[in-house]
Coordinates of C-alpha atoms in Angstrom, one line a residue:
M1 CA -0.1 0.1 0.0
S2 CA 1.3 3.7 -0.8
K3 CA 1.8 5.8 2.3
L4 CA -1.2 7.5 3.5
T5 CA -1.1 11.1 4.7
V6 CA -4.7 11.5 5.6
I7 CA -4.3 11.8 9.5
R8 CA -3.1 14.8 11.1
N9 CA -5.7 16.2 13.5
V10 CA -6.0 14.1 16.7
L11 CA -8.4 14.6 19.6
L12 CA -7.4 12.9 23.3
P13 CA -9.9 12.4 26.2
S14 CA -7.9 14.4 28.5
Q15 CA -5.2 17.0 29.0
E16 CA -3.3 14.7 31.2
L17 CA -2.9 12.0 28.4
L18 CA -1.9 14.7 25.9
D19 CA 0.9 16.0 28.0
S20 CA 2.5 12.5 28.6
L21 CA 3.0 12.6 24.5
G22 CA 5.5 15.3 24.8
P23 CA 6.6 16.9 21.4
L24 CA 4.1 15.6 18.9
P25 CA 5.4 14.5 15.4
Q26 CA 5.8 17.1 12.9
G27 CA 2.8 18.0 11.0
I28 CA 0.5 16.5 13.7
R29 CA -1.9 18.8 15.9
A30 CA -3.7 17.1 18.8
A31 CA -6.4 18.4 21.6
A32 CA -7.8 17.4 24.4
W33 CA -11.4 17.1 24.3
R34 CA -13.9 15.6 27.2
F35 CA -16.7 15.0 24.2
V36 CA -18.8 18.3 25.1
A37 CA -18.3 21.9 23.3
E38 CA -15.0 22.5 21.2
P39 CA -11.8 21.7 22.0
A40 CA -9.2 24.5 22.3
G41 CA -7.3 25.1 19.1
L42 CA -9.0 22.5 16.6
P43 CA -12.3 22.6 15.1
L44 CA -14.3 19.5 14.9
N45 CA -14.6 19.8 11.4
E46 CA -11.1 19.2 11.0
V47 CA -10.7 16.3 13.1
D48 CA -9.4 13.1 11.7
A49 CA -8.9 10.5 14.4
V50 CA -10.0 10.4 17.9
V51 CA -8.4 8.3 21.3
L52 CA -11.6 7.2 23.1
P53 CA -11.5 7.3 26.9
Y54 CA -10.2 4.3 28.8
L55 CA -13.0 3.5 31.2
G56 CA -16.7 3.4 30.9
S57 CA -19.2 2.2 28.1
P58 CA -18.5 4.0 24.6
A59 CA -22.4 4.1 23.9
P60 CA -22.7 7.6 25.1
L61 CA -20.0 8.6 22.5
K62 CA -22.1 8.1 19.7
E63 CA -23.6 11.5 19.4
P64 CA -20.6 13.8 20.0
L65 CA -18.7 11.7 17.5
S66 CA -21.4 12.2 14.9
K67 CA -20.2 16.0 14.9
L68 CA -17.2 14.9 13.6
P69 CA -17.7 15.4 9.6
N70 CA -14.1 14.1 8.7
L71 CA -13.5 11.2 11.3
K72 CA -11.4 8.7 10.1
L73 CA -10.1 6.6 13.0
L74 CA -11.1 5.6 16.3
Q75 CA -8.1 4.5 19.0
T76 CA -8.9 2.6 21.7
Q77 CA -7.2 2.4 24.9
T78 CA -8.3 -1.2 25.6
T79 CA -7.3 -4.5 24.4
G80 CA -11.4 -5.1 23.5
Y81 CA -13.1 -3.0 21.5
D82 CA -16.9 -4.2 21.8
G83 CA -19.2 -1.4 21.2
V84 CA -16.7 0.7 19.4
P85 CA -17.7 -0.4 15.6
E86 CA -21.3 1.1 16.5
L87 CA -20.0 4.4 17.2
A88 CA -19.1 5.4 13.2
G89 CA -19.7 4.0 9.9
P90 CA -17.5 1.4 8.2
E91 CA -15.4 3.6 6.4
V92 CA -14.1 4.5 9.8
A93 CA -10.9 2.6 10.8
I94 CA -10.6 1.2 14.7
C95 CA -7.5 0.5 16.3
S96 CA -7.2 -1.3 19.6
A97 CA -4.6 -1.0 22.4
A98 CA -3.8 -4.8 22.4
G99 CA -0.5 -5.2 24.4
V100 CA -0.9 -2.3 26.6
H101 CA -2.5 -4.4 29.0
A102 CA -1.1 -7.8 28.6
A103 CA 1.5 -8.1 31.6
S104 CA -1.2 -6.1 34.1
T105 CA -4.0 -8.7 33.1
A106 CA -2.0 -11.7 33.0
E107 CA -0.9 -10.8 36.5
L108 CA -4.3 -10.4 37.7
A109 CA -5.5 -13.6 36.3
V110 CA -2.5 -15.6 38.0
G111 CA -3.4 -13.5 40.9
L112 CA -7.2 -14.4 41.1
V113 CA -5.7 -18.2 40.5
L114 CA -3.7 -18.1 43.8
S115 CA -5.8 -16.3 45.8
S116 CA -8.9 -18.6 45.2
L117 CA -7.1 -21.8 45.2
R118 CA -5.0 -21.0 48.2
G119 CA -8.0 -19.2 50.2
L120 CA -6.5 -15.9 50.6
D121 CA -9.8 -14.1 50.1
I122 CA -11.1 -16.3 53.2
A123 CA -8.2 -15.7 55.3
A124 CA -8.4 -11.8 54.4
R125 CA -12.0 -11.8 56.0
D126 CA -10.9 -14.0 58.9
Q127 CA -8.0 -11.6 59.9
R128 CA -10.9 -8.9 60.5
N129 CA -12.6 -11.0 62.9
E130 CA -9.1 -12.6 64.5
I131 CA -9.8 -16.3 63.6
W132 CA -6.7 -18.4 62.7
R133 CA -8.0 -20.9 60.4
H134 CA -5.9 -23.6 59.4
E135 CA -7.0 -25.6 56.4
R136 CA -5.2 -27.3 53.7
R137 CA -6.0 -25.5 50.7
S138 CA -5.6 -26.2 47.0
S139 CA -2.3 -25.8 45.3
L140 CA -1.6 -24.4 41.7
A141 CA 0.9 -26.8 41.3
D142 CA -0.1 -29.8 39.7
R143 CA -3.6 -28.4 38.5
K144 CA -4.9 -29.2 35.2
V145 CA -5.5 -25.6 33.6
L146 CA -7.6 -24.7 30.8
L147 CA -6.6 -21.8 28.9
I148 CA -9.0 -20.3 26.7
G149 CA -7.7 -17.5 24.8
V150 CA -4.2 -18.0 23.2
G151 CA -3.9 -13.9 22.1
G152 CA -1.5 -11.3 23.5
I153 CA -2.7 -11.5 27.0
G154 CA -3.4 -15.5 27.0
R155 CA 0.2 -15.9 25.8
E156 CA 1.7 -13.9 29.2
I157 CA -0.7 -16.1 31.2
Q158 CA 1.1 -19.0 29.8
R159 CA 4.3 -17.8 30.1
R160 CA 3.6 -16.8 33.8
L161 CA 2.0 -20.0 34.6
E162 CA 5.1 -21.9 33.7
P163 CA 6.8 -21.8 36.8
F164 CA 3.9 -23.2 38.6
E165 CA 4.3 -27.0 37.4
V166 CA 0.2 -26.9 36.0
E167 CA -0.8 -29.1 32.9
L168 CA -2.1 -26.8 30.7
T169 CA -3.9 -27.0 27.9
R170 CA -5.1 -24.2 25.3
V171 CA -8.2 -23.1 23.5
G172 CA -8.3 -21.0 20.5
R173 CA -11.3 -20.3 17.8
S174 CA -10.2 -23.2 15.9
R175 CA -7.9 -26.4 16.4
R176 CA -4.3 -25.8 15.1
E177 CA -0.6 -26.5 15.6
D178 CA 2.1 -23.7 17.0
A179 CA 5.4 -23.5 18.3
A180 CA 4.2 -24.4 21.9
G181 CA 2.2 -27.1 20.7
T182 CA -1.7 -28.1 20.2
V183 CA -4.0 -25.6 20.7
H184 CA -7.8 -26.8 20.5
G185 CA -10.8 -25.3 19.0
F186 CA -13.8 -24.1 20.8
A187 CA -15.7 -26.8 19.3
E188 CA -13.6 -29.2 21.7
L189 CA -14.6 -27.3 25.1
L190 CA -17.4 -29.4 26.1
E191 CA -14.9 -32.6 25.6
L192 CA -12.2 -30.8 27.6
A193 CA -14.0 -29.8 30.7
P194 CA -14.3 -33.0 32.5
E195 CA -10.8 -32.8 32.8
H196 CA -9.8 -29.6 33.9
D197 CA -9.4 -28.2 37.5
V198 CA -8.9 -24.7 36.5
V199 CA -10.3 -22.5 33.7
I200 CA -9.0 -19.0 32.8
V201 CA -11.1 -17.4 30.2
I202 CA -9.3 -14.1 28.3
V203 CA -10.8 -14.1 24.7
P204 CA -12.4 -10.9 23.1
L205 CA -16.3 -10.5 23.2
T206 CA -17.8 -11.2 19.7
P207 CA -20.8 -13.0 18.5
E208 CA -19.1 -16.2 18.7
T209 CA -17.7 -16.0 22.5
D210 CA -20.9 -14.5 24.0
S211 CA -21.8 -17.0 26.6
L212 CA -19.3 -19.2 25.1
I213 CA -18.9 -20.4 28.7
G214 CA -22.5 -21.5 29.2
R215 CA -24.7 -23.8 31.3
E216 CA -23.6 -27.0 29.6
F217 CA -19.8 -26.3 29.9
L218 CA -20.0 -25.3 33.6
A219 CA -22.1 -28.6 34.4
R220 CA -19.5 -30.8 32.8
L221 CA -16.3 -29.1 35.0
P222 CA -15.4 -31.3 37.8
D223 CA -17.0 -30.4 41.4
G224 CA -14.8 -27.9 43.2
A225 CA -13.5 -26.5 39.8
L226 CA -12.2 -22.7 39.5
V227 CA -13.6 -20.6 36.8
V228 CA -11.5 -17.2 36.3
N229 CA -12.7 -14.7 33.9
V230 CA -10.5 -11.7 33.2
S231 CA -11.9 -11.1 29.6
R232 CA -15.6 -9.7 29.2
G233 CA -18.5 -10.5 31.5
A234 CA -20.8 -11.5 29.0
V235 CA -18.4 -14.2 27.8
V236 CA -19.5 -16.4 30.7
D237 CA -23.5 -16.9 31.3
S238 CA -24.1 -14.6 34.4
A239 CA -26.9 -16.9 35.4
A240 CA -25.4 -20.2 34.9
I241 CA -22.0 -19.3 36.7
T242 CA -24.2 -17.7 39.4
A243 CA -26.2 -21.0 39.8
E244 CA -23.0 -23.2 39.9
V245 CA -21.2 -21.0 42.8
V246 CA -24.0 -20.1 45.2
G247 CA -24.9 -23.6 44.6
G248 CA -21.4 -24.7 46.1
R249 CA -20.8 -26.9 43.2
L250 CA -18.0 -24.6 41.7
H251 CA -15.5 -21.7 42.3
A252 CA -15.4 -18.5 40.4
A253 CA -12.8 -15.6 40.7
L254 CA -14.5 -12.8 38.5
D255 CA -12.8 -9.7 37.3
V256 CA -15.8 -8.9 34.8
F257 CA -19.3 -9.5 35.0
D258 CA -22.6 -9.1 32.9
P259 CA -24.0 -6.7 33.9
E260 CA -21.2 -4.3 35.3
P261 CA -20.9 -3.4 38.1
L262 CA -22.5 -6.5 39.5
P263 CA -25.6 -5.3 41.3
A264 CA -26.5 -4.7 44.7
G265 CA -27.8 -7.7 46.4
H266 CA -26.5 -10.0 43.9
P267 CA -26.0 -13.4 45.3
L268 CA -22.6 -13.5 44.0
W269 CA -21.4 -11.1 46.6
Q270 CA -21.8 -13.3 49.8
A271 CA -21.1 -16.5 47.7
P272 CA -18.1 -18.1 50.0
N273 CA -16.9 -19.8 46.5
A274 CA -16.7 -16.2 44.9
L275 CA -13.9 -13.9 44.6
I276 CA -15.1 -10.5 42.9
T277 CA -12.7 -7.8 41.7
P278 CA -13.9 -4.5 40.1
H279 CA -12.9 -5.1 36.2
L280 CA -9.1 -4.3 37.7
G281 CA -7.3 -6.3 34.8
G282 CA -5.5 -3.9 32.9
D283 CA -5.4 -1.0 35.2
S284 CA -2.5 -0.8 37.2
T285 CA 0.7 1.7 37.6
A286 CA 1.9 0.5 34.5
F287 CA -0.8 1.4 32.4
P288 CA -0.2 5.1 32.0
R289 CA 3.5 4.7 30.9
R290 CA 2.4 1.7 28.6
I291 CA -0.4 3.6 26.9
G292 CA 1.4 6.8 26.7
R293 CA 4.3 4.9 24.6
F294 CA 1.8 3.2 22.7
L295 CA 0.0 6.3 21.5
A296 CA 3.3 8.1 20.4
Q297 CA 3.7 5.5 18.2
Q298 CA 0.4 5.5 16.8
L299 CA 0.9 9.2 16.1
N300 CA 4.2 8.9 14.5
A301 CA 2.6 6.2 12.1
F302 CA 0.0 8.9 11.2
A303 CA 2.7 11.3 10.8
L304 CA 4.7 9.3 8.2
G305 CA 1.3 8.3 6.3
E306 CA 2.0 4.6 7.6
R307 CA -0.3 1.9 8.9
P308 CA -0.9 2.2 12.3
Q309 CA -0.9 -0.8 14.8
N310 CA -3.4 -3.0 16.0
L311 CA -6.3 -2.1 13.1
V312 CA -9.1 -4.3 14.0
R313 CA -11.4 -2.7 11.3
P314 CA -9.5 -1.3 8.3
G315 CA -12.0 1.3 7.6
F316 CA -10.2 3.8 4.8
Y317 CA -7.2 1.7 5.0
R318 CA -8.7 -1.4 3.0
D319 CA -6.3 -2.1 0.0

């Protein structure tokens, strides 16, 4: 493809994020915009690209984005981009921030596994009540772990699991072989379920993965198995996981849920087999530096007329 020079004017969701980028590449103009009023120094009708806010549903951004007649690209600060394609027409390109959150999310996934298996959540509750409860807890060593998702974050989880001496089975969209061995396909999940003690879910939310971890899969897991979800809440059937955990048969460590936040009074709040974290996966102290470095690379690609990274919807970049 020949070089493209169409993206020059970029809006970012905060002045802090803009300031973190340092000197902008030659030819690039940028301004902070909170999706209300007019950004200082950059008329809306000249905007080519918008960096979306990190947190929150993208749905409320559809109306303000409609005021950008020359919009060509949307850049997320997240790995997932569910809900973003609906914000603009198919000619608008979409880039994700895949890679930025991989280390932090992998850390949390392994942390949730260890915390749940070793009863650290129970010990934290006992500490408040001055209860000394010695019990033999499950190890991560020798567990059979089913890792559902082999993208960037999945690979980082795999790498962090290696020192823990687990038996790891990997699952992706389709069955294939790679340098690390066999990747099983989604079609094999029901067959694989009874053989695994721990399930870690890290797949994007798509029509294919919506409720991928459903009632039948959960029912086939062995008693006492642990389900860890660090992907998107809707990938796991909410009613099904709630029934299995509240009933006491399965354990769950959930960083995401459908809906979010977990509603007040929901039975998972009080379930002794549940460990709940409020969608913390990628939001760590590593995030600001890594997103700044990534966005600086994207701006440099714009300035050079090159194809940006993580283009998940080509839009006008189609050959």
